[in-house]
Amino acid sequence: MRLLAILILCILVAACDRQAATEELTEARSAFANREWNDAERLLEGYLRRNPEGAQRWEAWNLLVEVAHRVRNDERATVELLETMYLENGSNPERAYDILTRLGELLEAGRDFRRAAEVWPRVLELPGLTPDTRALVSRRLARILVMQRRFPEAEERLKACLDTEGLSTEGRAGCLYDLADLNVASEHLDVAVDLATTLVGLEGLTPELRSQAGFLLADALEQRGRFAEALERFEALRGVYPNDMVIDTRVRHLKGRLGRK
């Protein structure tokens, strides 16, 4: 009988603890909804501290991140929260992707490119990424590497992006564009022209991307000294490229170089 009484007492205590946790989170939600940020933070932190196995920990973490990021505009606190969330949820691929992408974006926005360049490769290691998602992450990482002037590594990432199996036309076009643009910046102009030519030849491009690709090709041709071809490409962009003034300026400049009116 004594053992039974102890078991019943344990069950009742556990039930009370669960009820208290539920009430604490309910109060936290209410404080959050009413923009009572100090109370919301205190209650959410209390829920997480006292409920290491709580069913609503994911919700609590996300509400805390929202307060730190959107309300407090505290980048350091937000980064620390996301890193702690990752330690707890990293074994769940979907949650890990959500956390790491937010962390990478936050570090980029804060121009902490060194740490951002460490986060995005972790995203690429996650299972279950679609080919186009993998390509987008690779492109994002490549842009950060360019910011750090790590051009060979950026080129390697973009080439891997192009080699992604199952990539859509749009995904392939994005990889081609960034790789061509990188080669223009690196003054590997013949390579850039070849890549941009391949890009404009793709079927199924959106009008916006096709005009951007055409501009990139025309620019590479001009820098390579192939002025007549560049002029032809720029003229073809009239009425298509979103900024007619830019096109008119480039056409006028090239006509001057070619001695045309």
PDB file of C-alpha atoms in Angstrom:
ATOM      1  CA  MET A   1       0.000   0.000   0.000  1.00  0.00           C
ATOM      2  CA  ARG A   2       2.834   2.344   0.848  1.00  0.00           C
ATOM      3  CA  LEU A   3       4.444   1.758  -2.561  1.00  0.00           C
ATOM      4  CA  LEU A   4       1.123   2.409  -4.285  1.00  0.00           C
ATOM      5  CA  ALA A   5       0.715   5.654  -2.373  1.00  0.00           C
ATOM      6  CA  ILE A   6       4.202   6.784  -3.426  1.00  0.00           C
ATOM      7  CA  LEU A   7       3.443   5.975  -7.074  1.00  0.00           C
ATOM      8  CA  ILE A   8       0.180   7.914  -6.932  1.00  0.00           C
ATOM      9  CA  LEU A   9       1.991  10.861  -5.342  1.00  0.00           C
ATOM     10  CA  CYS A  10       4.639  10.829  -8.107  1.00  0.00           C
ATOM     11  CA  ILE A  11       1.948  10.765 -10.778  1.00  0.00           C
ATOM     12  CA  LEU A  12       0.148  13.680  -9.150  1.00  0.00           C
ATOM     13  CA  VAL A  13       3.380  15.700  -8.862  1.00  0.00           C
ATOM     14  CA  ALA A  14       4.213  15.055 -12.520  1.00  0.00           C
ATOM     15  CA  ALA A  15       0.714  16.077 -13.543  1.00  0.00           C
ATOM     16  CA  CYS A  16       1.008  19.272 -11.519  1.00  0.00           C
ATOM     17  CA  ASP A  17       4.382  20.037 -13.113  1.00  0.00           C
ATOM     18  CA  ARG A  18       2.921  19.576 -16.597  1.00  0.00           C
ATOM     19  CA  GLN A  19      -0.012  21.804 -15.705  1.00  0.00           C
ATOM     20  CA  ALA A  20       2.329  24.483 -14.339  1.00  0.00           C
ATOM     21  CA  ALA A  21       4.426  24.333 -17.512  1.00  0.00           C
ATOM     22  CA  THR A  22       1.326  24.687 -19.678  1.00  0.00           C
ATOM     23  CA  GLU A  23       0.163  27.666 -17.655  1.00  0.00           C
ATOM     24  CA  GLU A  24       3.585  29.310 -17.828  1.00  0.00           C
ATOM     25  CA  LEU A  25       3.690  29.002 -21.606  1.00  0.00           C
ATOM     26  CA  THR A  26       0.097  30.234 -21.881  1.00  0.00           C
ATOM     27  CA  GLU A  27       1.054  33.311 -19.862  1.00  0.00           C
ATOM     28  CA  ALA A  28       4.108  33.791 -22.081  1.00  0.00           C
ATOM     29  CA  ARG A  29       1.959  33.674 -25.220  1.00  0.00           C
ATOM     30  CA  SER A  30      -0.416  36.210 -23.714  1.00  0.00           C
ATOM     31  CA  ALA A  31       2.431  38.544 -22.739  1.00  0.00           C
ATOM     32  CA  PHE A  32       3.887  38.227 -26.242  1.00  0.00           C
ATOM     33  CA  ALA A  33       0.528  38.995 -27.871  1.00  0.00           C
ATOM     34  CA  ASN A  34       0.101  42.030 -25.605  1.00  0.00           C
ATOM     35  CA  ARG A  35       3.631  43.259 -26.420  1.00  0.00           C
ATOM     36  CA  GLU A  36       4.709  42.893 -22.810  1.00  0.00           C
ATOM     37  CA  TRP A  37       8.197  41.935 -23.893  1.00  0.00           C
ATOM     38  CA  ASN A  38       9.940  41.777 -20.508  1.00  0.00           C
ATOM     39  CA  ASP A  39       7.288  39.457 -19.102  1.00  0.00           C
ATOM     40  CA  ALA A  40       7.286  37.372 -22.276  1.00  0.00           C
ATOM     41  CA  GLU A  41      11.064  36.880 -22.094  1.00  0.00           C
ATOM     42  CA  ARG A  42      10.972  36.002 -18.393  1.00  0.00           C
ATOM     43  CA  LEU A  43       8.180  33.457 -18.833  1.00  0.00           C
ATOM     44  CA  LEU A  44       9.672  31.875 -21.941  1.00  0.00           C
ATOM     45  CA  GLU A  45      13.101  31.563 -20.347  1.00  0.00           C
ATOM     46  CA  GLY A  46      11.468  30.073 -17.248  1.00  0.00           C
ATOM     47  CA  TYR A  47       9.550  27.537 -19.313  1.00  0.00           C
ATOM     48  CA  LEU A  48      12.707  26.439 -21.137  1.00  0.00           C
ATOM     49  CA  ARG A  49      14.757  26.266 -17.946  1.00  0.00           C
ATOM     50  CA  ARG A  50      12.211  24.222 -15.995  1.00  0.00           C
ATOM     51  CA  ASN A  51      11.044  21.974 -18.829  1.00  0.00           C
ATOM     52  CA  PRO A  52      14.042  20.367 -20.559  1.00  0.00           C
ATOM     53  CA  GLU A  53      11.718  17.847 -22.233  1.00  0.00           C
ATOM     54  CA  GLY A  54       8.768  20.191 -22.774  1.00  0.00           C
ATOM     55  CA  ALA A  55       6.608  19.527 -25.814  1.00  0.00           C
ATOM     56  CA  GLN A  56       6.433  23.218 -26.731  1.00  0.00           C
ATOM     57  CA  ARG A  57      10.118  24.044 -26.461  1.00  0.00           C
ATOM     58  CA  TRP A  58      10.369  24.744 -30.209  1.00  0.00           C
ATOM     59  CA  GLU A  59       7.598  27.326 -29.945  1.00  0.00           C
ATOM     60  CA  ALA A  60       9.193  28.902 -26.882  1.00  0.00           C
ATOM     61  CA  TRP A  61      12.592  29.183 -28.564  1.00  0.00           C
ATOM     62  CA  ASN A  62      11.067  30.807 -31.635  1.00  0.00           C
ATOM     63  CA  LEU A  63       9.154  33.349 -29.580  1.00  0.00           C
ATOM     64  CA  LEU A  64      12.350  34.251 -27.721  1.00  0.00           C
ATOM     65  CA  VAL A  65      14.184  34.703 -31.025  1.00  0.00           C
ATOM     66  CA  GLU A  66      11.364  36.918 -32.263  1.00  0.00           C
ATOM     67  CA  VAL A  67      11.679  39.176 -29.224  1.00  0.00           C
ATOM     68  CA  ALA A  68      15.473  39.364 -29.432  1.00  0.00           C
ATOM     69  CA  HIS A  69      15.563  39.989 -33.178  1.00  0.00           C
ATOM     70  CA  ARG A  70      12.423  41.888 -34.156  1.00  0.00           C
ATOM     71  CA  VAL A  71      11.772  43.757 -30.924  1.00  0.00           C
ATOM     72  CA  ARG A  72      15.150  44.260 -29.245  1.00  0.00           C
ATOM     73  CA  ASN A  73      17.151  44.329 -32.481  1.00  0.00           C
ATOM     74  CA  ASP A  74      19.844  42.541 -30.490  1.00  0.00           C
ATOM     75  CA  GLU A  75      21.933  40.686 -33.052  1.00  0.00           C
ATOM     76  CA  ARG A  76      24.298  39.091 -30.551  1.00  0.00           C
ATOM     77  CA  ALA A  77      21.478  37.706 -28.402  1.00  0.00           C
ATOM     78  CA  THR A  78      19.655  36.417 -31.476  1.00  0.00           C
ATOM     79  CA  VAL A  79      22.757  34.627 -32.743  1.00  0.00           C
ATOM     80  CA  GLU A  80      23.311  33.032 -29.327  1.00  0.00           C
ATOM     81  CA  LEU A  81      19.685  31.869 -29.178  1.00  0.00           C
ATOM     82  CA  LEU A  82      19.828  30.359 -32.661  1.00  0.00           C
ATOM     83  CA  GLU A  83      23.084  28.564 -31.889  1.00  0.00           C
ATOM     84  CA  THR A  84      21.551  27.119 -28.710  1.00  0.00           C
ATOM     85  CA  MET A  85      18.444  26.105 -30.654  1.00  0.00           C
ATOM     86  CA  TYR A  86      20.671  24.290 -33.135  1.00  0.00           C
ATOM     87  CA  LEU A  87      22.394  22.335 -30.366  1.00  0.00           C
ATOM     88  CA  GLU A  88      18.978  21.143 -29.211  1.00  0.00           C
ATOM     89  CA  ASN A  89      17.360  20.559 -32.621  1.00  0.00           C
ATOM     90  CA  GLY A  90      20.269  19.825 -34.952  1.00  0.00           C
ATOM     91  CA  SER A  91      19.317  16.169 -35.346  1.00  0.00           C
ATOM     92  CA  ASN A  92      16.024  17.196 -36.978  1.00  0.00           C
ATOM     93  CA  PRO A  93      16.885  18.117 -40.615  1.00  0.00           C
ATOM     94  CA  GLU A  94      13.897  20.415 -41.151  1.00  0.00           C
ATOM     95  CA  ARG A  95      14.468  22.331 -37.943  1.00  0.00           C
ATOM     96  CA  ALA A  96      18.219  22.423 -38.514  1.00  0.00           C
ATOM     97  CA  TYR A  97      17.636  23.945 -41.965  1.00  0.00           C
ATOM     98  CA  ASP A  98      15.293  26.560 -40.513  1.00  0.00           C
ATOM     99  CA  ILE A  99      17.739  27.517 -37.762  1.00  0.00           C
ATOM    100  CA  LEU A 100      20.889  27.574 -39.883  1.00  0.00           C
ATOM    101  CA  THR A 101      19.355  29.595 -42.707  1.00  0.00           C
ATOM    102  CA  ARG A 102      18.127  32.197 -40.231  1.00  0.00           C
ATOM    103  CA  LEU A 103      21.542  32.249 -38.594  1.00  0.00           C
ATOM    104  CA  GLY A 104      23.335  32.607 -41.930  1.00  0.00           C
ATOM    105  CA  GLU A 105      21.040  35.417 -43.064  1.00  0.00           C
ATOM    106  CA  LEU A 106      21.478  37.246 -39.761  1.00  0.00           C
ATOM    107  CA  LEU A 107      25.273  37.019 -39.905  1.00  0.00           C
ATOM    108  CA  GLU A 108      25.257  38.231 -43.505  1.00  0.00           C
ATOM    109  CA  ALA A 109      23.042  41.191 -42.613  1.00  0.00           C
ATOM    110  CA  GLY A 110      25.511  42.052 -39.853  1.00  0.00           C
ATOM    111  CA  ARG A 111      28.371  41.704 -42.365  1.00  0.00           C
ATOM    112  CA  ASP A 112      29.981  38.968 -40.299  1.00  0.00           C
ATOM    113  CA  PHE A 113      31.037  37.152 -43.452  1.00  0.00           C
ATOM    114  CA  ARG A 114      33.617  34.974 -41.716  1.00  0.00           C
ATOM    115  CA  ARG A 115      31.017  33.296 -39.522  1.00  0.00           C
ATOM    116  CA  ALA A 116      28.393  33.267 -42.271  1.00  0.00           C
ATOM    117  CA  ALA A 117      30.863  31.371 -44.469  1.00  0.00           C
ATOM    118  CA  GLU A 118      31.020  28.730 -41.733  1.00  0.00           C
ATOM    119  CA  VAL A 119      27.235  28.390 -41.423  1.00  0.00           C
ATOM    120  CA  TRP A 120      26.171  27.829 -45.050  1.00  0.00           C
ATOM    121  CA  PRO A 121      28.386  24.736 -45.583  1.00  0.00           C
ATOM    122  CA  ARG A 122      26.590  23.193 -42.599  1.00  0.00           C
ATOM    123  CA  VAL A 123      23.314  23.736 -44.453  1.00  0.00           C
ATOM    124  CA  LEU A 124      24.720  21.916 -47.486  1.00  0.00           C
ATOM    125  CA  GLU A 125      25.526  18.926 -45.269  1.00  0.00           C
ATOM    126  CA  LEU A 126      21.874  18.476 -44.276  1.00  0.00           C
ATOM    127  CA  PRO A 127      20.008  15.518 -45.780  1.00  0.00           C
ATOM    128  CA  GLY A 128      16.937  15.933 -47.952  1.00  0.00           C
ATOM    129  CA  LEU A 129      17.761  19.226 -49.672  1.00  0.00           C
ATOM    130  CA  THR A 130      16.191  19.610 -53.112  1.00  0.00           C
ATOM    131  CA  PRO A 131      18.609  20.262 -56.006  1.00  0.00           C
ATOM    132  CA  ASP A 132      17.402  23.851 -56.396  1.00  0.00           C
ATOM    133  CA  THR A 133      17.701  24.534 -52.668  1.00  0.00           C
ATOM    134  CA  ARG A 134      21.226  23.131 -52.727  1.00  0.00           C
ATOM    135  CA  ALA A 135      22.019  25.418 -55.671  1.00  0.00           C
ATOM    136  CA  LEU A 136      20.624  28.502 -53.923  1.00  0.00           C
ATOM    137  CA  VAL A 137      22.679  27.798 -50.801  1.00  0.00           C
ATOM    138  CA  SER A 138      25.811  27.217 -52.908  1.00  0.00           C
ATOM    139  CA  ARG A 139      25.261  30.543 -54.671  1.00  0.00           C
ATOM    140  CA  ARG A 140      24.770  32.310 -51.369  1.00  0.00           C
ATOM    141  CA  LEU A 141      27.966  30.826 -49.986  1.00  0.00           C
ATOM    142  CA  ALA A 142      29.833  31.782 -53.161  1.00  0.00           C
ATOM    143  CA  ARG A 143      28.713  35.411 -52.827  1.00  0.00           C
ATOM    144  CA  ILE A 144      30.045  35.515 -49.269  1.00  0.00           C
ATOM    145  CA  LEU A 145      33.357  34.054 -50.409  1.00  0.00           C
ATOM    146  CA  VAL A 146      33.547  36.765 -53.085  1.00  0.00           C
ATOM    147  CA  MET A 147      32.989  39.385 -50.359  1.00  0.00           C
ATOM    148  CA  GLN A 148      36.019  37.896 -48.623  1.00  0.00           C
ATOM    149  CA  ARG A 149      37.934  37.907 -51.928  1.00  0.00           C
ATOM    150  CA  ARG A 150      38.232  34.132 -51.795  1.00  0.00           C
ATOM    151  CA  PHE A 151      37.647  33.880 -55.537  1.00  0.00           C
ATOM    152  CA  PRO A 152      38.969  30.343 -56.226  1.00  0.00           C
ATOM    153  CA  GLU A 153      36.739  28.916 -53.481  1.00  0.00           C
ATOM    154  CA  ALA A 154      33.757  30.860 -54.805  1.00  0.00           C
ATOM    155  CA  GLU A 155      34.385  29.516 -58.298  1.00  0.00           C
ATOM    156  CA  GLU A 156      34.636  25.977 -56.938  1.00  0.00           C
ATOM    157  CA  ARG A 157      31.275  26.343 -55.180  1.00  0.00           C
ATOM    158  CA  LEU A 158      29.589  27.663 -58.323  1.00  0.00           C
ATOM    159  CA  LYS A 159      31.000  24.879 -60.468  1.00  0.00           C
ATOM    160  CA  ALA A 160      29.660  22.389 -57.931  1.00  0.00           C
ATOM    161  CA  CYS A 161      26.357  24.253 -58.145  1.00  0.00           C
ATOM    162  CA  LEU A 162      26.256  23.632 -61.908  1.00  0.00           C
ATOM    163  CA  ASP A 163      27.031  19.957 -61.379  1.00  0.00           C
ATOM    164  CA  THR A 164      24.075  19.472 -59.026  1.00  0.00           C
ATOM    165  CA  GLU A 165      22.046  16.531 -60.289  1.00  0.00           C
ATOM    166  CA  GLY A 166      18.378  17.233 -61.024  1.00  0.00           C
ATOM    167  CA  LEU A 167      18.781  21.008 -61.212  1.00  0.00           C
ATOM    168  CA  SER A 168      15.921  22.924 -62.863  1.00  0.00           C
ATOM    169  CA  THR A 169      16.494  25.356 -65.735  1.00  0.00           C
ATOM    170  CA  GLU A 170      16.029  28.260 -63.342  1.00  0.00           C
ATOM    171  CA  GLY A 171      18.495  26.762 -60.872  1.00  0.00           C
ATOM    172  CA  ARG A 172      21.074  26.122 -63.588  1.00  0.00           C
ATOM    173  CA  ALA A 173      20.607  29.636 -64.941  1.00  0.00           C
ATOM    174  CA  GLY A 174      21.304  31.138 -61.522  1.00  0.00           C
ATOM    175  CA  CYS A 175      24.533  29.174 -61.159  1.00  0.00           C
ATOM    176  CA  LEU A 176      25.629  30.124 -64.692  1.00  0.00           C
ATOM    177  CA  TYR A 177      24.874  33.793 -64.109  1.00  0.00           C
ATOM    178  CA  ASP A 178      26.865  33.984 -60.887  1.00  0.00           C
ATOM    179  CA  LEU A 179      29.789  32.066 -62.383  1.00  0.00           C
ATOM    180  CA  ALA A 180      29.852  34.311 -65.463  1.00  0.00           C
ATOM    181  CA  ASP A 181      29.635  37.407 -63.264  1.00  0.00           C
ATOM    182  CA  LEU A 182      32.519  36.136 -61.119  1.00  0.00           C
ATOM    183  CA  ASN A 183      34.656  35.626 -64.216  1.00  0.00           C
ATOM    184  CA  VAL A 184      33.892  39.168 -65.386  1.00  0.00           C
ATOM    185  CA  ALA A 185      34.988  40.487 -61.988  1.00  0.00           C
ATOM    186  CA  SER A 186      38.111  38.301 -62.138  1.00  0.00           C
ATOM    187  CA  GLU A 187      38.790  39.552 -65.700  1.00  0.00           C
ATOM    188  CA  HIS A 188      38.589  36.045 -67.143  1.00  0.00           C
ATOM    189  CA  LEU A 189      36.607  37.564 -69.956  1.00  0.00           C
ATOM    190  CA  ASP A 190      36.726  34.769 -72.527  1.00  0.00           C
ATOM    191  CA  VAL A 191      35.355  32.341 -69.947  1.00  0.00           C
ATOM    192  CA  ALA A 192      32.728  34.892 -68.932  1.00  0.00           C
ATOM    193  CA  VAL A 193      31.615  35.353 -72.557  1.00  0.00           C
ATOM    194  CA  ASP A 194      31.302  31.589 -73.051  1.00  0.00           C
ATOM    195  CA  LEU A 195      29.282  31.158 -69.858  1.00  0.00           C
ATOM    196  CA  ALA A 196      27.007  34.113 -70.596  1.00  0.00           C
ATOM    197  CA  THR A 197      26.462  32.861 -74.152  1.00  0.00           C
ATOM    198  CA  THR A 198      25.401  29.490 -72.773  1.00  0.00           C
ATOM    199  CA  LEU A 199      23.103  31.262 -70.332  1.00  0.00           C
ATOM    200  CA  VAL A 200      21.250  33.382 -72.893  1.00  0.00           C
ATOM    201  CA  GLY A 201      20.791  30.258 -75.000  1.00  0.00           C
ATOM    202  CA  LEU A 202      18.841  28.436 -72.301  1.00  0.00           C
ATOM    203  CA  GLU A 203      15.149  27.900 -72.908  1.00  0.00           C
ATOM    204  CA  GLY A 204      12.549  28.730 -70.286  1.00  0.00           C
ATOM    205  CA  LEU A 205      14.267  31.746 -68.701  1.00  0.00           C
ATOM    206  CA  THR A 206      12.101  34.409 -67.127  1.00  0.00           C
ATOM    207  CA  PRO A 207      12.109  37.724 -69.055  1.00  0.00           C
ATOM    208  CA  GLU A 208      13.906  39.405 -66.147  1.00  0.00           C
ATOM    209  CA  LEU A 209      16.680  36.825 -65.996  1.00  0.00           C
ATOM    210  CA  ARG A 210      17.031  36.774 -69.786  1.00  0.00           C
ATOM    211  CA  SER A 211      17.535  40.554 -69.856  1.00  0.00           C
ATOM    212  CA  GLN A 212      20.067  40.356 -67.006  1.00  0.00           C
ATOM    213  CA  ALA A 213      21.927  37.592 -68.820  1.00  0.00           C
ATOM    214  CA  GLY A 214      21.917  39.612 -72.030  1.00  0.00           C
ATOM    215  CA  PHE A 215      23.338  42.635 -70.217  1.00  0.00           C
ATOM    216  CA  LEU A 216      26.043  40.503 -68.613  1.00  0.00           C
ATOM    217  CA  LEU A 217      27.035  39.077 -72.003  1.00  0.00           C
ATOM    218  CA  ALA A 218      27.098  42.519 -73.629  1.00  0.00           C
ATOM    219  CA  ASP A 219      29.215  43.893 -70.789  1.00  0.00           C
ATOM    220  CA  ALA A 220      31.694  41.002 -71.024  1.00  0.00           C
ATOM    221  CA  LEU A 221      31.970  41.463 -74.793  1.00  0.00           C
ATOM    222  CA  GLU A 222      32.662  45.169 -74.371  1.00  0.00           C
ATOM    223  CA  GLN A 223      35.342  44.560 -71.742  1.00  0.00           C
ATOM    224  CA  ARG A 224      36.894  41.966 -74.057  1.00  0.00           C
ATOM    225  CA  GLY A 225      37.133  44.598 -76.773  1.00  0.00           C
ATOM    226  CA  ARG A 226      34.511  43.021 -79.032  1.00  0.00           C
ATOM    227  CA  PHE A 227      32.689  46.323 -79.419  1.00  0.00           C
ATOM    228  CA  ALA A 228      30.539  45.588 -82.470  1.00  0.00           C
ATOM    229  CA  GLU A 229      29.135  42.428 -80.871  1.00  0.00           C
ATOM    230  CA  ALA A 230      28.607  44.256 -77.586  1.00  0.00           C
ATOM    231  CA  LEU A 231      26.748  47.054 -79.382  1.00  0.00           C
ATOM    232  CA  GLU A 232      24.460  44.549 -81.075  1.00  0.00           C
ATOM    233  CA  ARG A 233      23.688  42.895 -77.741  1.00  0.00           C
ATOM    234  CA  PHE A 234      22.979  46.185 -75.964  1.00  0.00           C
ATOM    235  CA  GLU A 235      20.712  47.389 -78.760  1.00  0.00           C
ATOM    236  CA  ALA A 236      18.740  44.146 -78.518  1.00  0.00           C
ATOM    237  CA  LEU A 237      18.042  44.964 -74.862  1.00  0.00           C
ATOM    238  CA  ARG A 238      16.135  48.169 -75.621  1.00  0.00           C
ATOM    239  CA  GLY A 239      12.607  47.889 -74.320  1.00  0.00           C
ATOM    240  CA  VAL A 240      13.535  44.677 -72.515  1.00  0.00           C
ATOM    241  CA  TYR A 241      16.066  45.715 -69.883  1.00  0.00           C
ATOM    242  CA  PRO A 242      14.364  47.522 -66.961  1.00  0.00           C
ATOM    243  CA  ASN A 243      16.556  50.652 -67.238  1.00  0.00           C
ATOM    244  CA  ASP A 244      16.464  52.166 -70.742  1.00  0.00           C
ATOM    245  CA  MET A 245      18.742  55.025 -69.706  1.00  0.00           C
ATOM    246  CA  VAL A 246      21.564  52.615 -68.872  1.00  0.00           C
ATOM    247  CA  ILE A 247      21.174  50.867 -72.224  1.00  0.00           C
ATOM    248  CA  ASP A 248      21.126  54.181 -74.119  1.00  0.00           C
ATOM    249  CA  THR A 249      24.308  55.277 -72.358  1.00  0.00           C
ATOM    250  CA  ARG A 250      26.136  52.045 -73.204  1.00  0.00           C
ATOM    251  CA  VAL A 251      24.945  52.151 -76.827  1.00  0.00           C
ATOM    252  CA  ARG A 252      26.029  55.775 -77.210  1.00  0.00           C
ATOM    253  CA  HIS A 253      29.440  55.005 -75.717  1.00  0.00           C
ATOM    254  CA  LEU A 254      30.018  52.023 -78.011  1.00  0.00           C
ATOM    255  CA  LYS A 255      28.910  53.916 -81.094  1.00  0.00           C
ATOM    256  CA  GLY A 256      31.449  56.580 -80.170  1.00  0.00           C
ATOM    257  CA  ARG A 257      34.195  53.979 -79.937  1.00  0.00           C
ATOM    258  CA  LEU A 258      33.184  52.505 -83.261  1.00  0.00           C
ATOM    259  CA  GLY A 259      32.892  55.906 -84.933  1.00  0.00           C
ATOM    260  CA  ARG A 260      29.167  55.499 -85.570  1.00  0.00           C
ATOM    261  CA  LYS A 261      26.304  57.915 -85.097  1.00  0.00           C
TER     262      LYS A 261
END
